PDB file of C-alpha atoms in Angstrom:
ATOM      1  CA  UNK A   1     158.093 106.857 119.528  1.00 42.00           C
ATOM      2  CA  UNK A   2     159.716 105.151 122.640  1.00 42.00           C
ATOM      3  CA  UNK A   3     157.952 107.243 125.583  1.00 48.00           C
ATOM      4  CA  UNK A   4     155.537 106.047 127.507  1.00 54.00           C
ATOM      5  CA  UNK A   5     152.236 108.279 126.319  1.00 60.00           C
ATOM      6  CA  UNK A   6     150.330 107.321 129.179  1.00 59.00           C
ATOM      7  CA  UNK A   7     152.532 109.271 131.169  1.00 72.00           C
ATOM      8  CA  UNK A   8     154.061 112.129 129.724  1.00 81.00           C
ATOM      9  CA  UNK A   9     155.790 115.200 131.171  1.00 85.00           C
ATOM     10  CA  UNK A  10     155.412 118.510 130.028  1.00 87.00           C
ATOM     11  CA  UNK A  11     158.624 118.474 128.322  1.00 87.00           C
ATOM     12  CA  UNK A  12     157.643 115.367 126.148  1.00 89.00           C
ATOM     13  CA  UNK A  13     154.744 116.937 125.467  1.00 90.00           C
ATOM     14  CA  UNK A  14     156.196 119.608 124.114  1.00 91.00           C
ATOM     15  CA  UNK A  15     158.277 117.303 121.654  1.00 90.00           C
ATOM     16  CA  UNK A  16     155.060 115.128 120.578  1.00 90.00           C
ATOM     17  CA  UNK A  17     153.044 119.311 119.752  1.00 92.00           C
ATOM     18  CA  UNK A  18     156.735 119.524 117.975  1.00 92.00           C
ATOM     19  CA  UNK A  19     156.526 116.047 115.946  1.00 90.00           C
ATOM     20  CA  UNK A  20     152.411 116.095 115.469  1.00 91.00           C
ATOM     21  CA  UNK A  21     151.711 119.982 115.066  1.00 93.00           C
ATOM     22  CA  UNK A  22     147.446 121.108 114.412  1.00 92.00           C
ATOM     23  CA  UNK A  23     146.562 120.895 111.071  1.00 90.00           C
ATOM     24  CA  UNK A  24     147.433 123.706 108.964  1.00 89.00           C
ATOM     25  CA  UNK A  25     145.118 126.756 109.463  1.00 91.00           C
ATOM     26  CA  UNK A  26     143.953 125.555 113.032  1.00 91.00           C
ATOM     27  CA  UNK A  27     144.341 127.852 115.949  1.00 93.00           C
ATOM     28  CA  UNK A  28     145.213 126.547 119.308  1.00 94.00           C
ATOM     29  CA  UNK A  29     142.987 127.016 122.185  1.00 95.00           C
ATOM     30  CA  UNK A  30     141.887 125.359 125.720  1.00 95.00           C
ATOM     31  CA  UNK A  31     138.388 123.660 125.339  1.00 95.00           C
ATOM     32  CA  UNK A  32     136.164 121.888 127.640  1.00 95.00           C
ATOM     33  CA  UNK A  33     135.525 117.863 127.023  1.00 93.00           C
ATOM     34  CA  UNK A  34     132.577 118.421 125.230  1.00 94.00           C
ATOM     35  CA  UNK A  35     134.152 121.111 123.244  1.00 95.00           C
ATOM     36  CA  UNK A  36     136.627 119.022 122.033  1.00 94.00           C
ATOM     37  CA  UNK A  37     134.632 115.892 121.187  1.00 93.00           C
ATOM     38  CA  UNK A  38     132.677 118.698 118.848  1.00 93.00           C
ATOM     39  CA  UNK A  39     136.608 119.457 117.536  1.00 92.00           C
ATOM     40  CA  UNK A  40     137.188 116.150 116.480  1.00 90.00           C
ATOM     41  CA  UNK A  41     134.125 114.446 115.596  1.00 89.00           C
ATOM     42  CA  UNK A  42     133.659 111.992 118.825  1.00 89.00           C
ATOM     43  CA  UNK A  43     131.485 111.251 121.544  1.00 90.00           C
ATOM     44  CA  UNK A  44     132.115 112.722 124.890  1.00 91.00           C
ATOM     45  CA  UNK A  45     132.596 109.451 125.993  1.00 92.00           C
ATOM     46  CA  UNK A  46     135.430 108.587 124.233  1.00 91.00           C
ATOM     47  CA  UNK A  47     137.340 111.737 125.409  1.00 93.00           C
ATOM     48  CA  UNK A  48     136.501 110.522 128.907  1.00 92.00           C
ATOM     49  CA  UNK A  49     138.306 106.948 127.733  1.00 91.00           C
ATOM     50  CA  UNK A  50     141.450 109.307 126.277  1.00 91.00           C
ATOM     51  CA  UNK A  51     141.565 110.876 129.322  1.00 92.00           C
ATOM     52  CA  UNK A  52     141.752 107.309 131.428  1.00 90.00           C
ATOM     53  CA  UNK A  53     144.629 106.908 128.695  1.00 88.00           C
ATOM     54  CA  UNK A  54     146.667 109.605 130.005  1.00 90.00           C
ATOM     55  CA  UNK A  55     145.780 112.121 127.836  1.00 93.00           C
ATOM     56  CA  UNK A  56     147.115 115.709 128.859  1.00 93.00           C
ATOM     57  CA  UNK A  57     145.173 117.638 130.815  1.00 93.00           C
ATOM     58  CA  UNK A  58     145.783 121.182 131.345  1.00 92.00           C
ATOM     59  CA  UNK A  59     143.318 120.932 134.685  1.00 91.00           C
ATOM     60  CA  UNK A  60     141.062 118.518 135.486  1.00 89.00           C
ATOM     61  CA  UNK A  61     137.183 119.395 136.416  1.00 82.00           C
ATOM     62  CA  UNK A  62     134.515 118.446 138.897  1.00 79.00           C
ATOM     63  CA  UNK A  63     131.759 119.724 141.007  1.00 81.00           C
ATOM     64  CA  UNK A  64     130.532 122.037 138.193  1.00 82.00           C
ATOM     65  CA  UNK A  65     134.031 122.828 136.802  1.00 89.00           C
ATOM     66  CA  UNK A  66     134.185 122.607 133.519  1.00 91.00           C
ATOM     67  CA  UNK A  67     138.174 120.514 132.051  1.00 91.00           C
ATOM     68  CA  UNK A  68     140.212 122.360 130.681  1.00 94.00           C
ATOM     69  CA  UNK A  69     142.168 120.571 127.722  1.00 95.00           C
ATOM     70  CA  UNK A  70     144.959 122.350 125.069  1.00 95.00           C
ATOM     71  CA  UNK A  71     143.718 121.535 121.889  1.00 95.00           C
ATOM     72  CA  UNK A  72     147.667 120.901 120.511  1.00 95.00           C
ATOM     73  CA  UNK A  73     148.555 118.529 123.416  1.00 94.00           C
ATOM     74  CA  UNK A  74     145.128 116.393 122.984  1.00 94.00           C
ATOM     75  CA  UNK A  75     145.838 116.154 119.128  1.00 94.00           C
ATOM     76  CA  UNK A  76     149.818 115.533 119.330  1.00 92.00           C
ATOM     77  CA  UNK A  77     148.882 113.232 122.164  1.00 92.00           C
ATOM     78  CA  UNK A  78     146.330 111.116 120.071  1.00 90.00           C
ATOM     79  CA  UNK A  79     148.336 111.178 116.958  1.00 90.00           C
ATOM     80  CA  UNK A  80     151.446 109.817 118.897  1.00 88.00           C
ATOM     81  CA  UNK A  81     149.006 107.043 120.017  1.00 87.00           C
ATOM     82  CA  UNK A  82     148.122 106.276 116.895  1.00 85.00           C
ATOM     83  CA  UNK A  83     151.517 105.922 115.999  1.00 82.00           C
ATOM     84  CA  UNK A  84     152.471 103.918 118.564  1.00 81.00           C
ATOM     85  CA  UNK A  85     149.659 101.595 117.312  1.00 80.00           C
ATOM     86  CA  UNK A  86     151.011 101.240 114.091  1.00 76.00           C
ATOM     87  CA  UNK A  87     153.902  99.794 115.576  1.00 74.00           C
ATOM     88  CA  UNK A  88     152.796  97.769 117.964  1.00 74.00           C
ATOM     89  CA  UNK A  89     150.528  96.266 114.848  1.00 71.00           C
ATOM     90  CA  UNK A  90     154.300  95.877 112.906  1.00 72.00           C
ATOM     91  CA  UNK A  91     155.426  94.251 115.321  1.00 70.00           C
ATOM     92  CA  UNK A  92     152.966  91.882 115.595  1.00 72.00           C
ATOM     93  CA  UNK A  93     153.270  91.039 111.496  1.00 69.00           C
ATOM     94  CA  UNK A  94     156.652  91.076 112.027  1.00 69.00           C
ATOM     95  CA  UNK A  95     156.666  87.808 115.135  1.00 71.00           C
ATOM     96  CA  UNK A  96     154.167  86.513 113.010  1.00 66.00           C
ATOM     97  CA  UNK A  97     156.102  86.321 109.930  1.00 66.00           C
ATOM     98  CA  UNK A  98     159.159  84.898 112.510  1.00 66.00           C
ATOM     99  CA  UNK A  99     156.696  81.976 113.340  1.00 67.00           C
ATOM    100  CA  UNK A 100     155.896  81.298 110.048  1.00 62.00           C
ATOM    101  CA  UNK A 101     159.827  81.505 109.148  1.00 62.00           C
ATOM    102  CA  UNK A 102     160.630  79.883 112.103  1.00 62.00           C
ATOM    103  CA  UNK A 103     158.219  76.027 111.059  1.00 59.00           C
ATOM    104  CA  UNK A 104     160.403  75.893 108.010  1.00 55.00           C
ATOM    105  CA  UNK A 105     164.033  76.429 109.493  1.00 56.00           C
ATOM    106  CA  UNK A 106     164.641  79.750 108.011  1.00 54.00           C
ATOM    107  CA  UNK A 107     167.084  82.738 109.506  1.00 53.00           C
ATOM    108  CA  UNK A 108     166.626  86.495 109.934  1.00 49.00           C
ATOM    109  CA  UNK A 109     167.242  88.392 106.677  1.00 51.00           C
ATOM    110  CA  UNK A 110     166.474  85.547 104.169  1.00 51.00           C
ATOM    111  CA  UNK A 111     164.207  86.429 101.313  1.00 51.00           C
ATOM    112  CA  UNK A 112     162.479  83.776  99.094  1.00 53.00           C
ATOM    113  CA  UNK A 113     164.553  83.985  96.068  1.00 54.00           C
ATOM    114  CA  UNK A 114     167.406  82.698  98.846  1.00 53.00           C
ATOM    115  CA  UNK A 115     165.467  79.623  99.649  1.00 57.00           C
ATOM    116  CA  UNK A 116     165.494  76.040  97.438  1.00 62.00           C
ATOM    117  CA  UNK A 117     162.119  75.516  95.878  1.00 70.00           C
ATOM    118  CA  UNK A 118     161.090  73.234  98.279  1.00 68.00           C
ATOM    119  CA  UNK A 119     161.232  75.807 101.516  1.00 64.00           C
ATOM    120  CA  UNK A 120     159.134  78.609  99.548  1.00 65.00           C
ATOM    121  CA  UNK A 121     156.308  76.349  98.802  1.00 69.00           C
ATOM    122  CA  UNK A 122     156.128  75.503 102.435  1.00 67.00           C
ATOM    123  CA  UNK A 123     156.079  78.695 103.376  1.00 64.00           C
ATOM    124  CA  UNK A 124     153.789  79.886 101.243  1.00 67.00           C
ATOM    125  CA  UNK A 125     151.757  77.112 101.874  1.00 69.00           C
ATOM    126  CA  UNK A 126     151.507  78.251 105.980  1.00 66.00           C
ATOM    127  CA  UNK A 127     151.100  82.096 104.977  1.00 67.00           C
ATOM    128  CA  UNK A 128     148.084  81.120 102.264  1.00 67.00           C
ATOM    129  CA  UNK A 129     146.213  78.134 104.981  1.00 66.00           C
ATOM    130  CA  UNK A 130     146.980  81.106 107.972  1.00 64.00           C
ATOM    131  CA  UNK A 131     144.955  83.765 105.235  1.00 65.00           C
ATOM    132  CA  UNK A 132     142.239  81.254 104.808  1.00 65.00           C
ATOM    133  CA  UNK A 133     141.961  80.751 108.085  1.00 58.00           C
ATOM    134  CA  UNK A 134     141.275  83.941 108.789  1.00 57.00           C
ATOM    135  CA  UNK A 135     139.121  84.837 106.282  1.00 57.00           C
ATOM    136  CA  UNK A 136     137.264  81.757 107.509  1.00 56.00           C
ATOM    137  CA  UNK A 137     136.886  83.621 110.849  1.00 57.00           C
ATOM    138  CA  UNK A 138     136.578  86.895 109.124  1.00 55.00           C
ATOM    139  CA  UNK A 139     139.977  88.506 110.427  1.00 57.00           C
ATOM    140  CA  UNK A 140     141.247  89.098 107.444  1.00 59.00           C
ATOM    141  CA  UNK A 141     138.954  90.882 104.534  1.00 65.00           C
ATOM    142  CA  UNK A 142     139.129  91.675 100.994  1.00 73.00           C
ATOM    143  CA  UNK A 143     140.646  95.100 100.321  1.00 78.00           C
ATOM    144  CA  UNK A 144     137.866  95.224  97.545  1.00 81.00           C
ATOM    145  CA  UNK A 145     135.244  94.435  99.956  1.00 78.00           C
ATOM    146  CA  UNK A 146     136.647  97.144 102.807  1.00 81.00           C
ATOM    147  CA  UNK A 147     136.788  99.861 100.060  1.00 84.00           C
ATOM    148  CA  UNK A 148     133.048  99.216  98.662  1.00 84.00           C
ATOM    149  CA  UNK A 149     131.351  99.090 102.052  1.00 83.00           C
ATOM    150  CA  UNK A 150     133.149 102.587 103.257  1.00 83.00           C
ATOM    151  CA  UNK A 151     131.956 103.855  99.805  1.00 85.00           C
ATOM    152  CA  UNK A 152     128.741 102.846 100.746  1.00 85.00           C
ATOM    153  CA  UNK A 153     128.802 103.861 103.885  1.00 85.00           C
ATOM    154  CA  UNK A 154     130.032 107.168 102.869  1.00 83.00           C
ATOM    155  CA  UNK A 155     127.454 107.336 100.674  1.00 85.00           C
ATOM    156  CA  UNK A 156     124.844 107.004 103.036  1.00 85.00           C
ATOM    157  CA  UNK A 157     126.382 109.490 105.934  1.00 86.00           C
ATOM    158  CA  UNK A 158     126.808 112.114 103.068  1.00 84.00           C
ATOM    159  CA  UNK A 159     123.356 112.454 101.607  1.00 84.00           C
ATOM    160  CA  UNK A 160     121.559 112.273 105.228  1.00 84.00           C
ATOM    161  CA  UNK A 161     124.008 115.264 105.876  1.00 83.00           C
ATOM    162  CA  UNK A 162     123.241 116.710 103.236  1.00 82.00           C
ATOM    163  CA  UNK A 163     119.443 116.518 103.131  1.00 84.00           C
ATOM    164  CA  UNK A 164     119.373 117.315 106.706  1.00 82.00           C
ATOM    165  CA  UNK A 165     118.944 121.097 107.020  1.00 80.00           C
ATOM    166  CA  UNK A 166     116.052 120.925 104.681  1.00 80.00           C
ATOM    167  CA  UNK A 167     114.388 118.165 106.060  1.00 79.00           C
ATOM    168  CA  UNK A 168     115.001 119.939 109.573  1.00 81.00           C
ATOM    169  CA  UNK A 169     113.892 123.423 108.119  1.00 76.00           C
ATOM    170  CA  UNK A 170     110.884 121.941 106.595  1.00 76.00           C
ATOM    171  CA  UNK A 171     109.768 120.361 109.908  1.00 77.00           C
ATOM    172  CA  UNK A 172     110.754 122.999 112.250  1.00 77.00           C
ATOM    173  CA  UNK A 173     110.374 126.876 111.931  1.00 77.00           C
ATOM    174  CA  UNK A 174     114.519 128.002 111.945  1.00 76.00           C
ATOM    175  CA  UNK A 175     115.674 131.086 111.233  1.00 81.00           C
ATOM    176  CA  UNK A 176     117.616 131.239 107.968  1.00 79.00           C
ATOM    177  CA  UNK A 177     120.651 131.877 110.184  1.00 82.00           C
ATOM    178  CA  UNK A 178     120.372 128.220 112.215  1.00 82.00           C
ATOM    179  CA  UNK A 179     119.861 126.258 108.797  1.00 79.00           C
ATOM    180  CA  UNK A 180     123.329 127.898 107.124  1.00 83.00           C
ATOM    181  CA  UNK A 181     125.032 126.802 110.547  1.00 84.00           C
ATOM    182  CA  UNK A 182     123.713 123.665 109.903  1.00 83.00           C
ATOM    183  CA  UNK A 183     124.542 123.094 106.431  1.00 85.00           C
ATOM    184  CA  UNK A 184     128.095 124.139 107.499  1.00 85.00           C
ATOM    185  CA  UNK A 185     128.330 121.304 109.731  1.00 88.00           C
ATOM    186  CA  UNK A 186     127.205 118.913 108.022  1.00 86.00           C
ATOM    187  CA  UNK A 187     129.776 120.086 105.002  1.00 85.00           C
ATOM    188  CA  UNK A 188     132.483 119.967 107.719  1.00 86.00           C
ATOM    189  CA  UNK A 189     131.862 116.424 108.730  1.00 85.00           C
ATOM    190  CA  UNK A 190     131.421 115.153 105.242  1.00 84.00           C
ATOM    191  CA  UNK A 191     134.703 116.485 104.679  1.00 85.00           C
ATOM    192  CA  UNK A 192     136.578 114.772 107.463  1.00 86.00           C
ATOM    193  CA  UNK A 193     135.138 111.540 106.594  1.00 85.00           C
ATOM    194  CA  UNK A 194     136.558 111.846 103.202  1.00 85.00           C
ATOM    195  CA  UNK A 195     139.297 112.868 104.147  1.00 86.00           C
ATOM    196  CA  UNK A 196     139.640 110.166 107.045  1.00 86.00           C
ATOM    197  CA  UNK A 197     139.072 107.383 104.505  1.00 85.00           C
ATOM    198  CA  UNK A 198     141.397 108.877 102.135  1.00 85.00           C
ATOM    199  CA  UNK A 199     143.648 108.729 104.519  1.00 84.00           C
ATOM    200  CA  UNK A 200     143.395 105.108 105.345  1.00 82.00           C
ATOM    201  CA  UNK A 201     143.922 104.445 102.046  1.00 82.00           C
ATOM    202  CA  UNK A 202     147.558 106.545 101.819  1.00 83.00           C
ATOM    203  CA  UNK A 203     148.684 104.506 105.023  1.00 82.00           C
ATOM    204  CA  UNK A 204     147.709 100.936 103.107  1.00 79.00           C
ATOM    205  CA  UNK A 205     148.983 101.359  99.985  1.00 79.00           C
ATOM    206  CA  UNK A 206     149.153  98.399  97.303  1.00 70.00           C
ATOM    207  CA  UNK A 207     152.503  96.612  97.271  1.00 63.00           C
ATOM    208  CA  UNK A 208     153.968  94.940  93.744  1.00 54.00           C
ATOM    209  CA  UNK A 209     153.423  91.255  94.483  1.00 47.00           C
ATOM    210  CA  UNK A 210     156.789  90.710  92.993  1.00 45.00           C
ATOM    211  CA  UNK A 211     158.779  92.585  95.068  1.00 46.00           C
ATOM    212  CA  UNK A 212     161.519  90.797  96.789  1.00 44.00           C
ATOM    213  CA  UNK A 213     161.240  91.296 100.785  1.00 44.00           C
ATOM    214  CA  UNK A 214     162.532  89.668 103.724  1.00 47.00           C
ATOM    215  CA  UNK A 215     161.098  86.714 105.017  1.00 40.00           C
ATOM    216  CA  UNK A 216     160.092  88.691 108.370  1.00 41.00           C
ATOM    217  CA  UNK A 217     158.223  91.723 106.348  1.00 45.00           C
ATOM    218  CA  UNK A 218     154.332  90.708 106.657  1.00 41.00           C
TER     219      UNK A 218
END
């Protein structure tokens, strides 16, 4: 994505709904801030920051007068930011690996299998002291380590959510009615997270480490 998604005109946001379409089975509608925070499982705060980010507004609210967002625009709209995250991350591994390149007098397009002996040690050497480095500082993590504290984490957000009505129920007189809609919600956001971290997992898949790449993929 090229356009600047800070500012977008209603014909680009047309062709972001077009690229990042609802989920399948969800029905478009306008909702309020707070409405929409509920939608996607945020704080109303940070759909006060996506607004400061330029995300569409259908009409804008004050003095009592409730926003009025388009569900499709705000979802296409943070998607495409996403995206153009991802990118701007690429790009980063990308000048990085340049750099690293760049200390041992490589070119654009070699790979390591091009280079004499003595030119991949070096560079290995700068891409292993630049991991330790960071790990050192703890920038760079173990994908082990990432996966077993979501797990845990996961863990712990799904059986409070689950326990929840009951505990709730058991402490406060609810109508049966009040307890099912919370046991739905809590199902609902136990789902997303699982499906969130499964997710991140699809978009960081494990590469074979003998793979031959160029020198500037990170």
């Amino acid at each position: 994505m090229t356009e600047n998604i800070s500012e977008l005109t209603e014909s680009q946001i047309e062709t972001i709904v077009a690229r990042y379409p609802l989920p399948e089975g969800v029905a478009d509608c306008v909702m309020t801030r707070e409405e929409l925070a509920d939608a996607v499982a945020v704080s109303l705060p940070t759909i006060t920051e996506w607004i400061g980010r330029g995300m569409p507004v259908r009409e804008r609210g004050g003095q009592g007068k409730p926003y009025e967002l388009v569900l499709s625009h705000c979802w296409a709209w943070r998607q495409a930011w996403k995206a153009q995250e991802d990118l701007r991350s690429e790009q980063v591994k990308r000048t990085q690996a340049a750099m690293r390149l760049a200390l041992v007098g490589g070119a654009a397009g070699d790979s390591l299998e091009a280079l004499d002996p003595k030119t991949r040690r070096e560079i290995l050497s700068v891409q292993i002291e630049q991991e330790r480095f960071q790990r050192e500082r703890n920038e760079l993590l173990k994908r082990d380590d990432v996966a077993e504290t979501l797990d845990q984490l996961y863990a712990v957000i799904r059986d409070t959510m689950e326990s929840a009505p009951d505990r709730i129920e058991r402490r406060e007189t609810l109508p049966p009615k009040v307890t099912s809609a919370l046991v739905d919600i809590c199902d609902e956001l136990v789902d997303e997270l699982r499906r969130q971290i499964t997710d991140f997992w699809a978009k960081r898949p494990v590469t074979s480490a003998t793979k031959k790449v160029d020198l500037f993929d990170a």
